[in-house]
Coordinates of C-alpha atoms in Angstrom, one line a residue:
X423 CA 26.4 -16.4 -1.5
X424 CA 24.2 -13.1 -1.4
X425 CA 20.3 -13.5 -2.2
X426 CA 19.1 -11.6 -5.0
X427 CA 16.2 -9.1 -4.9
X428 CA 14.2 -9.3 -8.2
X429 CA 11.7 -7.1 -9.9
X430 CA 8.5 -9.1 -9.4
X431 CA 5.6 -9.4 -11.8
X432 CA 2.4 -8.5 -10.2
X433 CA 0.6 -7.9 -13.3
X434 CA 0.2 -10.2 -16.4
X435 CA 0.7 -7.1 -18.6
X436 CA 3.9 -6.0 -16.9
X437 CA 7.3 -6.0 -18.8
X438 CA 8.9 -3.8 -16.1
X439 CA 8.6 -2.0 -13.0
X440 CA 9.8 1.4 -11.4
X441 CA 11.1 1.6 -8.2
X442 CA 9.4 4.9 -6.6
X443 CA 11.1 4.3 -3.1
X444 CA 13.3 2.3 -1.0
X445 CA 12.4 1.7 2.5
X446 CA 15.9 0.5 3.4
X447 CA 19.0 2.3 3.1
X448 CA 22.4 0.6 1.4
X449 CA 24.2 -1.4 3.8
X450 CA 21.1 -1.3 6.5
X451 CA 20.1 -4.8 7.9
X452 CA 16.6 -6.0 7.0
X453 CA 14.8 -8.9 8.2
X454 CA 12.9 -11.6 6.2
X455 CA 9.6 -9.8 5.3
X456 CA 10.5 -6.4 6.0
X457 CA 9.2 -3.9 3.5
X458 CA 12.2 -3.0 0.8
X459 CA 10.7 -0.7 -2.0
X460 CA 7.6 0.1 -3.7
X461 CA 7.2 -0.4 -7.5
X462 CA 4.9 1.6 -9.5
X463 CA 2.2 -0.3 -11.5
X464 CA -1.4 0.8 -12.8
X465 CA -1.0 4.0 -10.8
X466 CA -0.5 2.2 -7.6
X467 CA 2.3 1.3 -5.4
X468 CA 3.1 -2.1 -4.6
X469 CA 5.6 -3.0 -1.4
X470 CA 7.8 -5.9 -2.1
X471 CA 9.3 -7.7 1.0
X472 CA 12.5 -9.0 1.6
X473 CA 12.9 -12.8 1.0
X474 CA 15.9 -13.3 3.2
X475 CA 17.6 -11.5 6.3
X476 CA 21.0 -9.9 6.0
X477 CA 22.5 -6.5 4.9
X478 CA 21.3 -4.6 1.7
X479 CA 23.7 -3.6 -0.9
X480 CA 23.9 -2.6 -4.7
X481 CA 20.4 -1.1 -4.7
X482 CA 19.2 0.4 -8.2
X483 CA 18.4 3.9 -8.1
X484 CA 14.6 5.3 -7.2
X485 CA 12.9 5.9 -10.4
X486 CA 14.7 3.2 -12.3
X487 CA 12.7 1.0 -14.7
X488 CA 13.9 -2.4 -14.2
X489 CA 12.6 -5.6 -16.4
X490 CA 10.8 -8.2 -14.6
X491 CA 12.8 -11.0 -12.7
X492 CA 16.1 -8.7 -12.9
X493 CA 18.0 -7.9 -9.9
X494 CA 17.4 -4.7 -8.0
X495 CA 19.6 -5.3 -4.9
X496 CA 21.4 -8.1 -3.0
X497 CA 21.2 -9.2 0.4
X498 CA 24.5 -10.5 2.2
X499 CA 25.0 -12.5 5.2
X500 CA 26.5 -11.1 8.4
X501 CA 30.2 -11.1 7.6
X502 CA 30.0 -11.9 3.9
X503 CA 32.3 -9.8 1.9
X504 CA 30.6 -7.4 -0.4
X505 CA 32.4 -6.8 -3.9
X506 CA 31.0 -5.9 -7.2
X507 CA 27.3 -6.8 -8.0
X508 CA 27.1 -10.4 -8.6
X509 CA 25.3 -9.9 -11.9
X510 CA 28.4 -7.8 -13.0
X511 CA 30.8 -10.7 -11.7
X512 CA 29.1 -13.6 -13.6
X513 CA 29.1 -11.5 -16.6
X514 CA 32.9 -10.8 -16.4
X515 CA 33.3 -14.2 -15.6
X516 CA 31.3 -15.3 -18.4
X517 CA 33.1 -12.9 -20.9
X518 CA 36.6 -14.5 -19.7
X519 CA 35.5 -17.9 -20.7
X520 CA 34.2 -17.2 -23.7
X521 CA 37.6 -15.6 -24.8
X522 CA 39.3 -18.7 -23.5
X523 CA 37.4 -20.7 -25.8
X524 CA 36.3 -24.5 -24.9
X525 CA 38.7 -26.8 -23.3
X526 CA 39.2 -28.3 -20.1
X527 CA 38.7 -25.2 -17.8
X528 CA 35.5 -24.7 -19.4
X529 CA 34.6 -28.5 -19.0
X530 CA 35.5 -28.1 -15.4
X531 CA 33.2 -25.1 -14.8
X532 CA 30.3 -26.9 -16.6
X533 CA 30.9 -29.5 -14.0
X534 CA 30.5 -27.3 -11.0
X535 CA 27.0 -25.8 -12.1
X536 CA 25.5 -26.0 -8.5
X537 CA 22.6 -28.3 -8.3
X538 CA 18.9 -27.2 -8.4
X539 CA 18.1 -25.5 -4.5
X540 CA 16.2 -27.3 -2.2
X541 CA 12.6 -26.4 -1.7
X542 CA 13.5 -23.9 1.1
X543 CA 15.6 -21.8 -1.3
X544 CA 13.3 -22.3 -4.3
X545 CA 13.0 -19.1 -6.5
X546 CA 10.0 -17.1 -6.3
X547 CA 8.6 -13.6 -6.0
X548 CA 7.6 -12.2 -2.9
X549 CA 4.2 -12.3 -3.9
X550 CA 4.2 -15.9 -5.1
X551 CA 5.5 -16.7 -1.7
X552 CA 3.0 -14.8 0.2
X553 CA 0.0 -16.3 -1.6
X554 CA 1.5 -19.9 -1.1
X555 CA 1.8 -19.3 2.6
X556 CA -1.7 -18.0 2.9
X557 CA -2.8 -20.9 1.2
X558 CA -0.9 -23.6 2.8
X559 CA 1.1 -24.5 -0.1
X560 CA 4.5 -25.7 -0.2
X561 CA 6.2 -23.2 -2.6
X562 CA 9.2 -26.0 -3.7
X563 CA 6.2 -28.1 -5.2
X564 CA 5.0 -25.3 -7.5
X565 CA 6.4 -25.1 -11.0
X566 CA 7.8 -21.6 -11.9
X567 CA 7.1 -19.9 -15.1
X568 CA 9.4 -16.9 -14.7
X569 CA 12.9 -16.2 -15.4
X570 CA 15.2 -19.0 -14.4
X571 CA 12.4 -20.9 -13.0
X572 CA 11.2 -18.5 -10.7
X573 CA 7.7 -18.9 -9.1
X574 CA 5.5 -16.3 -10.1
X575 CA 2.2 -15.5 -8.3
X576 CA 0.0 -16.7 -11.4
X577 CA 1.7 -20.2 -10.8
X578 CA 0.4 -20.2 -7.2
X579 CA -3.0 -19.1 -8.4
X580 CA -2.9 -21.9 -10.8
X581 CA -2.6 -24.3 -8.0
X582 CA -5.5 -22.9 -6.1
X583 CA -8.7 -24.9 -7.6
X584 CA -10.8 -23.9 -4.8
X585 CA -14.5 -24.0 -5.3
X586 CA -16.2 -20.6 -5.2
X587 CA -17.9 -19.8 -1.6
X588 CA -21.6 -20.5 -1.2
X589 CA -23.9 -17.5 -2.1
X590 CA -24.9 -15.8 1.2
X591 CA -22.0 -17.3 3.3
X592 CA -21.4 -15.5 6.2
X593 CA -17.7 -13.8 6.4
X594 CA -15.2 -15.9 8.4
X595 CA -14.5 -14.8 12.0
X596 CA -11.4 -13.1 13.1
X597 CA -9.1 -13.5 16.3
X598 CA -8.7 -10.2 17.8
X599 CA -5.1 -9.0 18.2
X600 CA -3.1 -6.5 20.1
X601 CA -0.4 -4.2 19.7
X602 CA 0.3 -1.1 18.0
X603 CA -0.8 0.4 14.6
X604 CA 1.8 -0.1 11.7
X605 CA 3.9 3.3 10.7
X606 CA 6.2 3.6 8.2
X607 CA 8.4 6.1 7.1
X608 CA 10.0 7.6 3.8
X609 CA 14.1 7.7 3.7
X610 CA 15.3 11.4 4.2
X611 CA 13.4 14.5 3.7
X612 CA 13.6 17.8 5.3
X613 CA 10.9 20.0 6.9
X614 CA 7.6 19.5 8.5
X615 CA 6.7 16.1 8.0
X616 CA 3.4 14.9 6.5
X617 CA 1.5 12.1 8.1
X618 CA -0.9 10.1 5.6
X619 CA -4.2 8.2 6.9
X620 CA -5.6 6.3 4.3
X621 CA -9.5 5.0 4.0
X622 CA -11.4 1.8 4.7
X623 CA -10.2 -1.4 2.8
X624 CA -7.0 0.6 1.5
X625 CA -3.6 0.7 3.3
X626 CA -0.5 2.6 3.3
X627 CA 0.6 1.6 -0.3
X628 CA -2.5 3.5 -1.8
X629 CA -0.5 6.7 -1.3
X630 CA 2.1 5.8 -3.7
X631 CA 0.6 8.1 -6.9
X632 CA 0.4 11.1 -4.6
X633 CA 3.6 10.7 -2.6
X634 CA 5.6 11.6 -5.7
X635 CA 4.1 15.2 -5.4
X636 CA 4.9 16.0 -2.0
X637 CA 8.4 17.4 -2.3
X638 CA 11.0 16.4 0.0
X639 CA 8.9 16.4 3.3
X640 CA 9.5 13.4 5.6
X641 CA 6.5 11.0 5.0
X642 CA 4.8 9.1 7.7
X643 CA 2.2 6.6 7.1
X644 CA -0.2 5.3 9.7
X645 CA -2.4 2.1 8.8
X646 CA -5.8 2.0 10.6
X647 CA -6.7 -1.2 12.7
X648 CA -7.1 -4.5 10.5
X649 CA -5.4 -2.7 7.7
X650 CA -2.1 -3.5 5.8
X651 CA 0.3 -4.7 8.5
X652 CA -1.5 -3.2 11.6
X653 CA -3.0 -5.7 14.0
X654 CA -6.6 -6.8 13.8
X655 CA -8.2 -4.6 16.7
X656 CA -11.5 -5.1 17.7
X657 CA -12.9 -1.4 17.5
X658 CA -16.2 -0.6 19.4
X659 CA -16.9 2.6 17.5
X660 CA -15.5 5.8 16.0
X661 CA -14.4 7.3 19.3
X662 CA -12.3 3.9 20.0
X663 CA -11.0 4.1 16.4
X664 CA -9.7 7.7 16.7
X665 CA -8.3 6.9 20.4
X666 CA -6.0 4.0 18.7
X667 CA -4.9 6.1 15.7
X668 CA -4.1 9.1 18.0
X669 CA -2.1 7.0 20.4
X670 CA 0.2 6.0 17.4
X671 CA 0.2 9.8 16.5
X672 CA 1.2 10.9 19.7
X673 CA 4.1 8.1 19.9
X674 CA 5.8 9.9 16.8
X675 CA 6.3 12.8 19.1
X676 CA 6.3 15.4 16.7
X677 CA 6.4 19.3 17.4
X678 CA 4.3 19.8 14.1
X679 CA 3.1 17.9 11.3
X680 CA 1.0 18.3 8.2
X681 CA -2.2 15.8 8.3
X682 CA -3.6 14.2 5.0
X683 CA -6.4 11.7 5.1
X684 CA -8.7 9.9 2.9
X685 CA -12.3 8.9 3.7
X686 CA -12.5 7.4 7.0
X687 CA -8.9 8.3 7.5
X688 CA -9.9 11.7 6.6
X689 CA -12.3 11.7 9.5
X690 CA -9.8 10.5 11.8
X691 CA -7.3 13.3 10.7
X692 CA -9.8 15.9 11.4
X693 CA -10.7 14.4 14.9
X694 CA -6.9 14.3 15.7
X695 CA -6.8 17.8 14.3
X696 CA -9.5 18.8 16.8
X697 CA -8.0 17.4 19.8
X698 CA -4.1 18.0 19.2
X699 CA -4.6 21.5 17.7
X700 CA -0.6 22.6 18.9
X701 CA 0.6 20.0 16.8
X702 CA -1.0 20.1 13.3
X703 CA 0.3 22.7 10.8
X704 CA -2.2 22.2 8.1
X705 CA -5.2 19.5 7.5
X706 CA -6.0 18.1 4.3
X707 CA -9.1 16.1 3.7
X708 CA -9.9 14.0 0.6
X709 CA -13.5 12.8 0.4
X710 CA -13.9 13.0 4.0
X711 CA -16.3 11.0 6.1
X712 CA -17.8 12.4 9.1
X713 CA -19.8 15.4 7.5
X714 CA -23.0 13.9 6.8
X715 CA -25.1 10.5 7.4
X716 CA -25.1 9.3 4.1
X717 CA -22.7 6.5 2.9
X718 CA -22.7 3.8 0.2
X719 CA -23.3 1.0 2.6
X720 CA -23.4 -1.5 0.0
X721 CA -20.2 -0.8 -1.4
X722 CA -18.6 -1.0 2.1
X723 CA -20.1 -4.4 2.5
X724 CA -19.1 -5.5 -0.9
X725 CA -15.7 -4.7 -0.4
X726 CA -15.3 -6.3 2.9
X727 CA -17.1 -9.5 1.7
X728 CA -15.3 -9.8 -1.7
X729 CA -13.3 -13.3 -1.9
X730 CA -11.8 -13.0 -5.2
X731 CA -10.9 -10.6 -7.8
X732 CA -14.3 -11.3 -9.8
X733 CA -16.1 -10.0 -6.8
X734 CA -13.9 -7.2 -5.8
X735 CA -13.4 -5.5 -9.1
X736 CA -17.0 -4.3 -9.5
X737 CA -16.8 -2.7 -6.1
X738 CA -13.3 -1.2 -6.7
X739 CA -14.7 0.6 -10.1
X740 CA -17.6 2.1 -8.2
X741 CA -14.7 4.0 -6.3
X742 CA -13.6 5.7 -9.4
X743 CA -15.2 8.2 -12.2
X744 CA -13.2 6.7 -15.1
X745 CA -13.3 2.8 -14.4
X746 CA -10.8 2.3 -16.9
X747 CA -8.2 3.1 -14.0
X748 CA -9.0 -0.1 -12.2
X749 CA -7.5 -2.6 -14.7
X750 CA -7.5 -6.3 -14.1
X751 CA -4.0 -6.2 -12.6
X752 CA -4.8 -3.8 -10.2
X753 CA -7.8 -5.6 -9.0
X754 CA -5.7 -8.9 -8.8
X755 CA -3.1 -6.8 -6.8
X756 CA -5.9 -5.4 -4.6
X757 CA -7.1 -9.0 -3.8
X758 CA -4.0 -10.4 -2.9
X759 CA -3.4 -8.0 -0.1
X760 CA -6.7 -8.9 1.2
X761 CA -6.1 -12.9 0.8
X762 CA -6.5 -13.2 4.8
X763 CA -10.1 -14.0 5.4
X764 CA -9.6 -12.8 9.1
X765 CA -8.4 -9.4 7.7
X766 CA -11.4 -9.0 5.6
X767 CA -13.8 -10.1 8.6
X768 CA -11.9 -7.9 10.8
X769 CA -12.4 -4.7 8.4
X770 CA -16.3 -5.7 8.1
X771 CA -16.7 -5.6 11.9
X772 CA -14.8 -2.2 12.1
X773 CA -17.3 -0.9 9.1
X774 CA -20.1 -2.2 11.2
X775 CA -18.8 -0.4 14.1
X776 CA -18.2 3.0 12.6
X777 CA -21.0 2.7 9.8
X778 CA -24.0 0.7 11.6
X779 CA -26.6 -0.1 9.2
X780 CA -24.8 1.6 6.3
X781 CA -25.0 5.1 8.1
X782 CA -22.1 7.3 9.3
X783 CA -22.9 7.1 13.2
X784 CA -20.4 10.2 13.9
X785 CA -20.7 14.0 13.0
X786 CA -17.6 15.9 12.7
X787 CA -19.1 19.3 11.8
X788 CA -18.6 21.1 15.1
X789 CA -15.0 19.7 15.2
X790 CA -14.2 21.1 11.7
X791 CA -16.1 24.6 12.5
X792 CA -13.3 24.5 15.6
X793 CA -10.3 23.8 13.5
X794 CA -8.2 27.0 13.3
X795 CA -5.1 25.6 10.9
X796 CA -5.1 26.0 7.4
X797 CA -7.7 23.3 6.1
X798 CA -8.8 22.4 2.7
X799 CA -11.6 19.7 1.2
X800 CA -10.9 17.9 -2.1
X801 CA -13.7 16.0 -3.5
X802 CA -14.8 14.6 -6.7
X803 CA -18.3 15.3 -8.0
X804 CA -19.0 12.1 -9.5
X805 CA -18.3 10.4 -6.0
X806 CA -20.3 7.5 -5.6
X807 CA -19.5 6.4 -2.1
X808 CA -20.0 9.5 -0.1
X809 CA -22.1 12.7 -1.7
X810 CA -19.8 15.4 -2.3
X811 CA -22.4 18.1 -1.0
X812 CA -21.1 17.1 2.5
X813 CA -18.5 19.5 1.6
X814 CA -20.9 22.3 1.9
X815 CA -21.3 22.0 5.4
X816 CA -17.8 23.2 5.8
X817 CA -17.1 27.0 7.4
X818 CA -16.0 29.7 5.1
X819 CA -12.6 29.6 6.2
X820 CA -11.9 26.1 4.7
X821 CA -10.9 25.7 1.1
X822 CA -13.2 23.6 -1.3
X823 CA -11.6 22.2 -4.3
X824 CA -14.3 20.2 -6.3
X825 CA -13.3 18.4 -9.3
X826 CA -15.7 17.3 -11.9
X827 CA -15.2 13.8 -13.5
X828 CA -13.4 12.7 -10.3
X829 CA -14.8 10.0 -7.9
X830 CA -14.0 9.1 -4.4
X831 CA -10.2 8.8 -4.6
X832 CA -8.8 12.0 -6.1
X833 CA -5.2 11.2 -5.0
X834 CA -5.5 8.2 -7.2
X835 CA -7.7 9.4 -10.0
X836 CA -5.7 12.9 -10.4
X837 CA -2.6 12.9 -8.3
X838 CA -1.0 15.6 -10.2
X839 CA -4.0 18.0 -9.3
X840 CA -4.1 17.3 -5.9
X841 CA -0.4 17.4 -5.6
X842 CA -0.2 20.7 -7.1
X843 CA -2.8 21.9 -4.6
X844 CA -0.9 20.5 -1.6
X845 CA 2.7 21.8 -2.4
X846 CA 1.3 25.2 -2.7
X847 CA 0.2 25.1 0.9
X848 CA 3.0 22.7 2.6

């Protein structure tokens, strides 16, 4: 019997979610845990993973608004017949039974209602499974409050009655990993690819609001070490960080690409453009690091050390000008993506390596002077992480776009404006 893929509830205020992009084409094979699609909530994109392995069918269209708990696709096992969507078949069968009226046939149907599924097949959202696995909880032992008893993320959080960590407690260590950085791609697209490099304590999903404005270009997202799905590499400094990302860039084997980076990712993008000039068609730097020594070291430490939404929220709000953009649901979703203490510790180690003592230990002014491809810098004049005045160090051929009432994340705060700028140059 096929496994339904449902629209999860990641925000208590959500009644429905919009599918912004599918990462798997209809008919393709997926493995359990593979990314399936992104949903839009609170101006962010949340990635939903496959709860089972098999072949994906009956996808709803991108841009569709789907009620929470309703199926958006079905995963079929190897060799399983693919007919009409099971939900449609069930509705048809129900209508036939209703027309027939009560009697022996309906009584037999009632007798064949399947017994509750064992724990291994407990109905649960991907986020709930992720939280339960991280906490070492048996998902089958948690009572679900969602549609048809589905376990929601809030149900798992309700089981977690852990006392808050002691003040001043040192972050947990991490075991260094090896392996290539995580790379994800959009489906389809034509023309010169766009490569996106996110900032510190973020991940590839953060580009969701902007991606909708990038036209039909193929999109490739590279996640920094110890971020998203990339391994927890031990990074010794900025040059080491650039080396790792450039290795992932080179493996793409592209003839040309547009590079877009944010904050620390923008600094890495600039370094790659400097060392791979024949491959880069244009460069866009959003609130880039590397153009001056100043940086809000307290915010970096706060993001890295936060262990629960209550401590993460104030630092996230510092990233934007309009703090109302950072809703409670947004904070909870961001914290759930940082539930792994080892991930947080690895990110803190990375921050210490590239921003020792809360200072930008690398200067890319000379690299920016050498860039010959079309380059633009986009910055908010209410940035409380990196001073926007660093942009004034850019040479005259670099386009500067400075926005009032915008903080450190212009692609999140004003995605329409940033998208309009990019479309004019891509």
